[in-house]
PDB file of C-alpha atoms in Angstrom:
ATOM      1  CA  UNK A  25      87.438   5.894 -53.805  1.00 46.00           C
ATOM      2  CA  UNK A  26      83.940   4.443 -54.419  1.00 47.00           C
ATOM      3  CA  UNK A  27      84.957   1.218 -52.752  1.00 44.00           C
ATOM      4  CA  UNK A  28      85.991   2.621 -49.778  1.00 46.00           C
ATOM      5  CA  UNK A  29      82.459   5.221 -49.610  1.00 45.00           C
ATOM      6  CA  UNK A  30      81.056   1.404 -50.082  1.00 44.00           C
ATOM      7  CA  UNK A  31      82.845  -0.116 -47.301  1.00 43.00           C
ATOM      8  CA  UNK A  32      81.747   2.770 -45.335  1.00 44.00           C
ATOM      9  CA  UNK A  33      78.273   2.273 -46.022  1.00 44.00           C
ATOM     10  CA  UNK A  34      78.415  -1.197 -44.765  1.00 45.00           C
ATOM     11  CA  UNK A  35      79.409  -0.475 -41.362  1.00 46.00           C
ATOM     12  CA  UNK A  36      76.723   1.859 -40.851  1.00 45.00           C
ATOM     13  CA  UNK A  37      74.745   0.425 -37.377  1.00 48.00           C
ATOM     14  CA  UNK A  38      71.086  -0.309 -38.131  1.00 47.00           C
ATOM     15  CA  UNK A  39      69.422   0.884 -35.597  1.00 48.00           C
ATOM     16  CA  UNK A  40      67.547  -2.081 -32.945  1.00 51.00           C
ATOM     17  CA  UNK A  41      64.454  -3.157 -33.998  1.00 48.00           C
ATOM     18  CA  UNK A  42      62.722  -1.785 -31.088  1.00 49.00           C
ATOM     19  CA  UNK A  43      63.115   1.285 -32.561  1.00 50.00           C
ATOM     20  CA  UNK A  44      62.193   0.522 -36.059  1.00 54.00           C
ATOM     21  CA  UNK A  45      58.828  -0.393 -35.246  1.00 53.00           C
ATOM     22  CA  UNK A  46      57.176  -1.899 -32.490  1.00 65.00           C
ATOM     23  CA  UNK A  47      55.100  -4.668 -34.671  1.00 77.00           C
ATOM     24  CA  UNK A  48      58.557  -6.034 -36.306  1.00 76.00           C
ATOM     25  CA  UNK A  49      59.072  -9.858 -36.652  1.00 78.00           C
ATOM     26  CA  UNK A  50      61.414 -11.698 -38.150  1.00 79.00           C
ATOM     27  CA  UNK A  51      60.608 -14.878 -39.310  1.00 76.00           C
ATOM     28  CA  UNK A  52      63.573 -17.150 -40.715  1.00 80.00           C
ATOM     29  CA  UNK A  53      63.997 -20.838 -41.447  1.00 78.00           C
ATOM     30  CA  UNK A  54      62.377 -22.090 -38.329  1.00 82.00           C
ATOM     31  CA  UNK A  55      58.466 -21.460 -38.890  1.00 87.00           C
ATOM     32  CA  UNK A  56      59.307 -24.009 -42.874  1.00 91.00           C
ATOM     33  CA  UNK A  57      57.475 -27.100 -42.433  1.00 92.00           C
ATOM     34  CA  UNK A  58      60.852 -28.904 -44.124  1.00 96.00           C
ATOM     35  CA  UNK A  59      64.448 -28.278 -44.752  1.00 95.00           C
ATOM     36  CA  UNK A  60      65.995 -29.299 -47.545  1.00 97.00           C
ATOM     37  CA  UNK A  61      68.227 -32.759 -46.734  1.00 97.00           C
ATOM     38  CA  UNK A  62      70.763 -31.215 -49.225  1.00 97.00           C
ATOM     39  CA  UNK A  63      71.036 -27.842 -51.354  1.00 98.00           C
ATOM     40  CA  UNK A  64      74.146 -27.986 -53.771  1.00 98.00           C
ATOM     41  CA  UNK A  65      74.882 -25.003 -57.228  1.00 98.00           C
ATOM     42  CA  UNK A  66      75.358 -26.326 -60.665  1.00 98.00           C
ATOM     43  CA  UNK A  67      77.209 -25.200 -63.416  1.00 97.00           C
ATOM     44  CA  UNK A  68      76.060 -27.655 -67.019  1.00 97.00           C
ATOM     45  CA  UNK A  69      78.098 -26.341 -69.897  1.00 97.00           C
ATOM     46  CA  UNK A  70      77.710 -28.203 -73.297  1.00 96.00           C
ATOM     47  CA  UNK A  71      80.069 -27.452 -75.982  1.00 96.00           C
ATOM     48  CA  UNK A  72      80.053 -28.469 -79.531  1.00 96.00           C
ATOM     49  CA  UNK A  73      83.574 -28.745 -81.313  1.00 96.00           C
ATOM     50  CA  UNK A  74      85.296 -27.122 -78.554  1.00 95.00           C
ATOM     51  CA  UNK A  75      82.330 -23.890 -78.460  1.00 96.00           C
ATOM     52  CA  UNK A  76      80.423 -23.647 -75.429  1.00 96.00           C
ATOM     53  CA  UNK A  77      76.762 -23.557 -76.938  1.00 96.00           C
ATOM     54  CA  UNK A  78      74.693 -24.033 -73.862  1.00 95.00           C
ATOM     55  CA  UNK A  79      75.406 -23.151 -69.996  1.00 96.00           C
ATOM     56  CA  UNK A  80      72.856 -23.960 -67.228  1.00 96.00           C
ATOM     57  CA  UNK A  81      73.775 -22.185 -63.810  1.00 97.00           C
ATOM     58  CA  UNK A  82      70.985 -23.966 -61.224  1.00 98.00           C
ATOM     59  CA  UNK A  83      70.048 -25.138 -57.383  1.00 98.00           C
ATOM     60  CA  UNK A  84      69.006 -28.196 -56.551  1.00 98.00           C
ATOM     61  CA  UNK A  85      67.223 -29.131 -53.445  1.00 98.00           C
ATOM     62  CA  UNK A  86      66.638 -32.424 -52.370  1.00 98.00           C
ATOM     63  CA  UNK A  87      63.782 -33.218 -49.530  1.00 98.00           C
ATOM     64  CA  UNK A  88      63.808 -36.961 -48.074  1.00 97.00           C
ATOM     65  CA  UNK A  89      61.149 -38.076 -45.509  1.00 97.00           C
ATOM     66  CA  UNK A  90      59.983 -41.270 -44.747  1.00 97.00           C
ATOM     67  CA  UNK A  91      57.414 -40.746 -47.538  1.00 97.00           C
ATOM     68  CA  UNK A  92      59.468 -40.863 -50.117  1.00 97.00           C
ATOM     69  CA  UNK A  93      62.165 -38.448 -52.321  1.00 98.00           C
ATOM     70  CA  UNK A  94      61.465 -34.784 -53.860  1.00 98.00           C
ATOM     71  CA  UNK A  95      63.940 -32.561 -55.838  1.00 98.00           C
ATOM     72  CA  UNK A  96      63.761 -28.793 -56.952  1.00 98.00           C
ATOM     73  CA  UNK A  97      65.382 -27.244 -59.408  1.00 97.00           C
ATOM     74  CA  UNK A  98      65.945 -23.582 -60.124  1.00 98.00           C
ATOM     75  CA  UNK A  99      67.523 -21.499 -62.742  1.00 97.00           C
ATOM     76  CA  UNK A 100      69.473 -18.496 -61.893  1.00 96.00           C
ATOM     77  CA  UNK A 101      68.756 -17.158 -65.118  1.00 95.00           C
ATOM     78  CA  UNK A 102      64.616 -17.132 -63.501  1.00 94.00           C
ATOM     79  CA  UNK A 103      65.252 -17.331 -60.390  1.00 94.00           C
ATOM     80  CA  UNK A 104      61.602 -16.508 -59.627  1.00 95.00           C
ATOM     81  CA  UNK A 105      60.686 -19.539 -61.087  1.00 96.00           C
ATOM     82  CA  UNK A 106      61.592 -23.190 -59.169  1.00 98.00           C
ATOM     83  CA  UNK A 107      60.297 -26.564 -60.626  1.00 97.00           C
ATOM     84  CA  UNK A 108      59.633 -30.142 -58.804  1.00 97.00           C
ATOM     85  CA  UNK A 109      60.788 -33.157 -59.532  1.00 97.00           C
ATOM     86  CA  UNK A 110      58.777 -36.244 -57.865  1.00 96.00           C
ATOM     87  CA  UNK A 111      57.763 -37.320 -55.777  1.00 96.00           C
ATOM     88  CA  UNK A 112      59.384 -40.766 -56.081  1.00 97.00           C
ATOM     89  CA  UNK A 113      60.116 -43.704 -53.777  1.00 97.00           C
ATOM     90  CA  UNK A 114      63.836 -42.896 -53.346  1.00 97.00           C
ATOM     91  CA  UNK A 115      66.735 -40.518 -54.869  1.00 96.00           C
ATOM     92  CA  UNK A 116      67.685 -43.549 -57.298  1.00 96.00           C
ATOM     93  CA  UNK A 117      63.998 -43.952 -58.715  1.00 94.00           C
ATOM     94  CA  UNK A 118      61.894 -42.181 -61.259  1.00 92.00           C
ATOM     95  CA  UNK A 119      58.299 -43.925 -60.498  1.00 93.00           C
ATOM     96  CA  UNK A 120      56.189 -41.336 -59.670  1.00 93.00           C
ATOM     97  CA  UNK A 121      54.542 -41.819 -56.251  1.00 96.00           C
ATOM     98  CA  UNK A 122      51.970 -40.449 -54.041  1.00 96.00           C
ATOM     99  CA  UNK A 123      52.967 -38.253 -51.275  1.00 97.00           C
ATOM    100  CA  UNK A 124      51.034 -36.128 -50.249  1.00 95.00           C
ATOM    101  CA  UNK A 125      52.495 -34.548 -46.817  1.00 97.00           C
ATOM    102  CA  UNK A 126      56.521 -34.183 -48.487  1.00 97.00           C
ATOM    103  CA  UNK A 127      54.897 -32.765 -51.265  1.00 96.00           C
ATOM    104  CA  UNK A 128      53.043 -30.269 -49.133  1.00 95.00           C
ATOM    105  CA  UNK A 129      55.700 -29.272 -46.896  1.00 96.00           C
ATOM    106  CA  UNK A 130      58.646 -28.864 -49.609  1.00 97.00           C
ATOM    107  CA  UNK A 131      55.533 -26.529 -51.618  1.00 96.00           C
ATOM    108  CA  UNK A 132      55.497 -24.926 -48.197  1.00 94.00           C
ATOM    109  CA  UNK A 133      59.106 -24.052 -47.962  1.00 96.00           C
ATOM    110  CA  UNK A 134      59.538 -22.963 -51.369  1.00 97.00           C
ATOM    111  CA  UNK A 135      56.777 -20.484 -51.651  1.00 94.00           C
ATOM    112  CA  UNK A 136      58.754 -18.645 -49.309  1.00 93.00           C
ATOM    113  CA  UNK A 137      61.549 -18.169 -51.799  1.00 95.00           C
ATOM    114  CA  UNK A 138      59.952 -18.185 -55.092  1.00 96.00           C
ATOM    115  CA  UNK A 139      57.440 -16.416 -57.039  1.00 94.00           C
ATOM    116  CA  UNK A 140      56.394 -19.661 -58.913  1.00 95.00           C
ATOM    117  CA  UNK A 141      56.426 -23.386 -58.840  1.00 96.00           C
ATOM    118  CA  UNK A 142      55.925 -25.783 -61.290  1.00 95.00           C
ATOM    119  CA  UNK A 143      56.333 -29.361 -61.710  1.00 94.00           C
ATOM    120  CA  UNK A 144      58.090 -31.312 -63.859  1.00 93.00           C
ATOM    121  CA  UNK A 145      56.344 -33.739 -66.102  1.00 87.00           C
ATOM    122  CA  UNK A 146      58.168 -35.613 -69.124  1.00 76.00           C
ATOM    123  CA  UNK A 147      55.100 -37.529 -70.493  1.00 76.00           C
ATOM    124  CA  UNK A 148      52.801 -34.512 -70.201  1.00 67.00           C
ATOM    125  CA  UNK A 149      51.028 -32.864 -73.834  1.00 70.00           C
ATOM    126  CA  UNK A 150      52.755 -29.340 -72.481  1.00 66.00           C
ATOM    127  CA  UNK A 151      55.244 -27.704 -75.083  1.00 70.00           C
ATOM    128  CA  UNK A 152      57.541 -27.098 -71.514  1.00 78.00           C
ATOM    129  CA  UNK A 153      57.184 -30.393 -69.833  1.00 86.00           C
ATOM    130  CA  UNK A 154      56.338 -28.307 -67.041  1.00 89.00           C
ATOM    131  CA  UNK A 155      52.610 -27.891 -65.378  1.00 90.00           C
ATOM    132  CA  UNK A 156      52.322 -24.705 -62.845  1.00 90.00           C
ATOM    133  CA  UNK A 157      51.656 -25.488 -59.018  1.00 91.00           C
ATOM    134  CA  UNK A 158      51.221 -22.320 -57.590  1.00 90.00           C
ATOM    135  CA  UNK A 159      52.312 -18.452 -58.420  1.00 90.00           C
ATOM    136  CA  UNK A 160      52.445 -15.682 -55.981  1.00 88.00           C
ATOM    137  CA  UNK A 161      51.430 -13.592 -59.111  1.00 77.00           C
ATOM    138  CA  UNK A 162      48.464 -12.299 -59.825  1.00 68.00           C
ATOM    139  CA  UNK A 163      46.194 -14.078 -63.038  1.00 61.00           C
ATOM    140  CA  UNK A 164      46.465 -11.411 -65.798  1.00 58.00           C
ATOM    141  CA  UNK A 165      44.949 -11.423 -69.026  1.00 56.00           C
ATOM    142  CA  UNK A 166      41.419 -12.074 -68.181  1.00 57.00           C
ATOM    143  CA  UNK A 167      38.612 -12.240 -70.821  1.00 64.00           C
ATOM    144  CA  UNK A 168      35.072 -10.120 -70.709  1.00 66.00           C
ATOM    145  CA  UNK A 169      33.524 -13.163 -69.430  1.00 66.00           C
ATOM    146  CA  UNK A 170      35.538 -13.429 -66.891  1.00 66.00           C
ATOM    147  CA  UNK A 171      35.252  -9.952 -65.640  1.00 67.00           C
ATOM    148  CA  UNK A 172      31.717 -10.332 -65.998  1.00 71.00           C
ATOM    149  CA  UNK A 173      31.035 -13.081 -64.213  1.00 72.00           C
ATOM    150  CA  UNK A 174      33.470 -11.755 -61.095  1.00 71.00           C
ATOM    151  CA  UNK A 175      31.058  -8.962 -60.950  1.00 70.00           C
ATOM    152  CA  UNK A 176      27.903 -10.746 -61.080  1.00 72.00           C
ATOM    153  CA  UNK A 177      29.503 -12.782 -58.136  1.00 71.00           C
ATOM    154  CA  UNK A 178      30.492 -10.076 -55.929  1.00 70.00           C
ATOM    155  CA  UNK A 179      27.059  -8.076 -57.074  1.00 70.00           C
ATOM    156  CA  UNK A 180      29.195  -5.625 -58.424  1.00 70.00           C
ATOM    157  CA  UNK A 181      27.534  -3.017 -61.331  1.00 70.00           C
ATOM    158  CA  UNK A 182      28.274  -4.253 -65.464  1.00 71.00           C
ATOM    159  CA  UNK A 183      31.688  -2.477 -65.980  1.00 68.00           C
ATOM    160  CA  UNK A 184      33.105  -2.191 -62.350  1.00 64.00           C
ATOM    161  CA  UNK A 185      36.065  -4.231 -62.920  1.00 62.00           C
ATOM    162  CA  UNK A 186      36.217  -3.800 -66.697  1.00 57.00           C
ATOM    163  CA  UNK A 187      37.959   0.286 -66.746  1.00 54.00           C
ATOM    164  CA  UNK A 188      34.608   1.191 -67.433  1.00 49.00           C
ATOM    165  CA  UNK A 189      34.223   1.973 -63.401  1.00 47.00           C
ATOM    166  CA  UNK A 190      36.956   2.562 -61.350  1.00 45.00           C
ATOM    167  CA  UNK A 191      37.699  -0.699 -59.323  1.00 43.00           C
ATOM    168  CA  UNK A 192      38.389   1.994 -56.491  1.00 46.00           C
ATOM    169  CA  UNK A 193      34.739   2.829 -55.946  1.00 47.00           C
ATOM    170  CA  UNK A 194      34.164  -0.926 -55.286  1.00 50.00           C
ATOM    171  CA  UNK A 195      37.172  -1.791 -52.908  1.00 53.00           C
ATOM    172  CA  UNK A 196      34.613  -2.665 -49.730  1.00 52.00           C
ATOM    173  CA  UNK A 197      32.856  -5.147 -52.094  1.00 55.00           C
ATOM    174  CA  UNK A 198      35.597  -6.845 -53.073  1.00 57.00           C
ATOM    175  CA  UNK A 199      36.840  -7.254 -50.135  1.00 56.00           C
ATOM    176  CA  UNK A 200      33.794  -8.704 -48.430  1.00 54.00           C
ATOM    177  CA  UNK A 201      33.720 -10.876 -51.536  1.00 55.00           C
ATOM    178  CA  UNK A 202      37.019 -12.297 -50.869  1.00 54.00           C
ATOM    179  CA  UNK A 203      36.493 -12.822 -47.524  1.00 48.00           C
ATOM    180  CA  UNK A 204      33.434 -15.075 -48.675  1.00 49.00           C
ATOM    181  CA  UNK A 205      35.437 -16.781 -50.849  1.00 51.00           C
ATOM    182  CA  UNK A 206      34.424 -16.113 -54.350  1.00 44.00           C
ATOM    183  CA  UNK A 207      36.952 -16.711 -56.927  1.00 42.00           C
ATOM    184  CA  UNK A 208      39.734 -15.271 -54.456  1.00 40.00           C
ATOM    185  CA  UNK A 209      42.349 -15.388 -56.916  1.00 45.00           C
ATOM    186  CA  UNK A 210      41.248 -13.995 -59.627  1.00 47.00           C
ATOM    187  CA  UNK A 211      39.474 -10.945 -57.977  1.00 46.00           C
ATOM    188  CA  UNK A 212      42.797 -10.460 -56.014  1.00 46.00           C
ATOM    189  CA  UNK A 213      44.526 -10.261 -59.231  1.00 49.00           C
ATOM    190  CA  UNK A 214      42.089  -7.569 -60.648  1.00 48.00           C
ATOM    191  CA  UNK A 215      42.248  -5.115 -57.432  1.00 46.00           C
ATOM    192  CA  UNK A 216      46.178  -5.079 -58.216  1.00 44.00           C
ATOM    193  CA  UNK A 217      46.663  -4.965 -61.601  1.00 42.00           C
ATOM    194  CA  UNK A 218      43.538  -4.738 -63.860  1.00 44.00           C
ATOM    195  CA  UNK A 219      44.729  -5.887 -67.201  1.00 43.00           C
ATOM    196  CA  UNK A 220      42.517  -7.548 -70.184  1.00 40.00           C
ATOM    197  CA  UNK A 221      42.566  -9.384 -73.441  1.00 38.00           C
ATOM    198  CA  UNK A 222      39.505  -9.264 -75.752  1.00 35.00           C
TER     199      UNK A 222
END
């Protein structure tokens, strides 16, 4: 009975979008600055006498230009989370290369599917082997000093953006500071989710 009240549901009409809202755009694959030359779903399982004692379920996209080769990797198990490999001369090479204009389009199309991007590096001093790109997350965990300094940037009064003010009564300010450019990020990340570490 519940699958067929679910199949129901599905055949609902929507109705047209000129009737949902008059400033409603949809914006699909066209408006990426690259498409992936090749997307394909792994399954690694690795077994040890006969017991399965690791499974990787990922995508992989690969991006070739002219410029050179650039894969991406993402775990379904953080699927919020995608990771670069390259870029390199060609699919068959690991020689890191420079290229700047692949690497900035495939960023490009794959911060409009993930949350966060790193990049792979093997020789790096990170516990991971991973460095982070870019995150659609806020910072969190900022410091005193950091809050302080925010504030004395933005002309704010000691405590705005601390708890000890409300970060309401300062919203225009921040704002305006933003627009000016002053450590965009991390004020962004403090208007949306104020959370410290002493």
């Amino acid at each position: 009975m519940k699958f067929i009240a679910l199949l129901a549901l599905s055949f609902v009409p929507i109705a047209p979008i000129s009737a949902q809202s008059s400033s409603f755009e949809l914006l699909r694959d066209e408006v990426d600055p690259i498409v992936p030359n090749k997307v394909t779903h792994h399954v690694d399982e690795i077994f040890d006498d006969g017991e399965l004692v690791e499974k990787y379920n990922f995508l992989v996209y690969e991006f070739e230009t002219e410029e050179g080769f650039i894969s991406a990797r993402a775990y379904l198990d953080e699927i919020k989370t995608v990771a670069l490999f390259g870029p390199y001369p060609d699919k068959n090479s690991q020689e890191l290369i420079s290229a700047p204009e692949l690497e900035a389009a495939t960023i490009g199309y794959l911060k409009r599917r993930y949350r966060k991007i790193e990049r792979f590096l093997p020789d790096s001093n990170s516990a991971t082997g991973y460095e982070l790109i870019w995150t659609a997350d806020p910072p969190r965990n900022a410091t005193q000093d950091d809050l302080r300094t925010i504030e004395n940037a933005c002309e704010l009064p000691t405590g705005a953006l601390s708890g000890e003010a409300s970060v309401e009564n300062w919203k225009d300010q921040l704002i305006c500071a933003i627009k000016e450019g002053q450590r965009r990020n991390l004020i962004l990340g403090f208007v949306t989710n104020p959370v410290l570490s002493e």
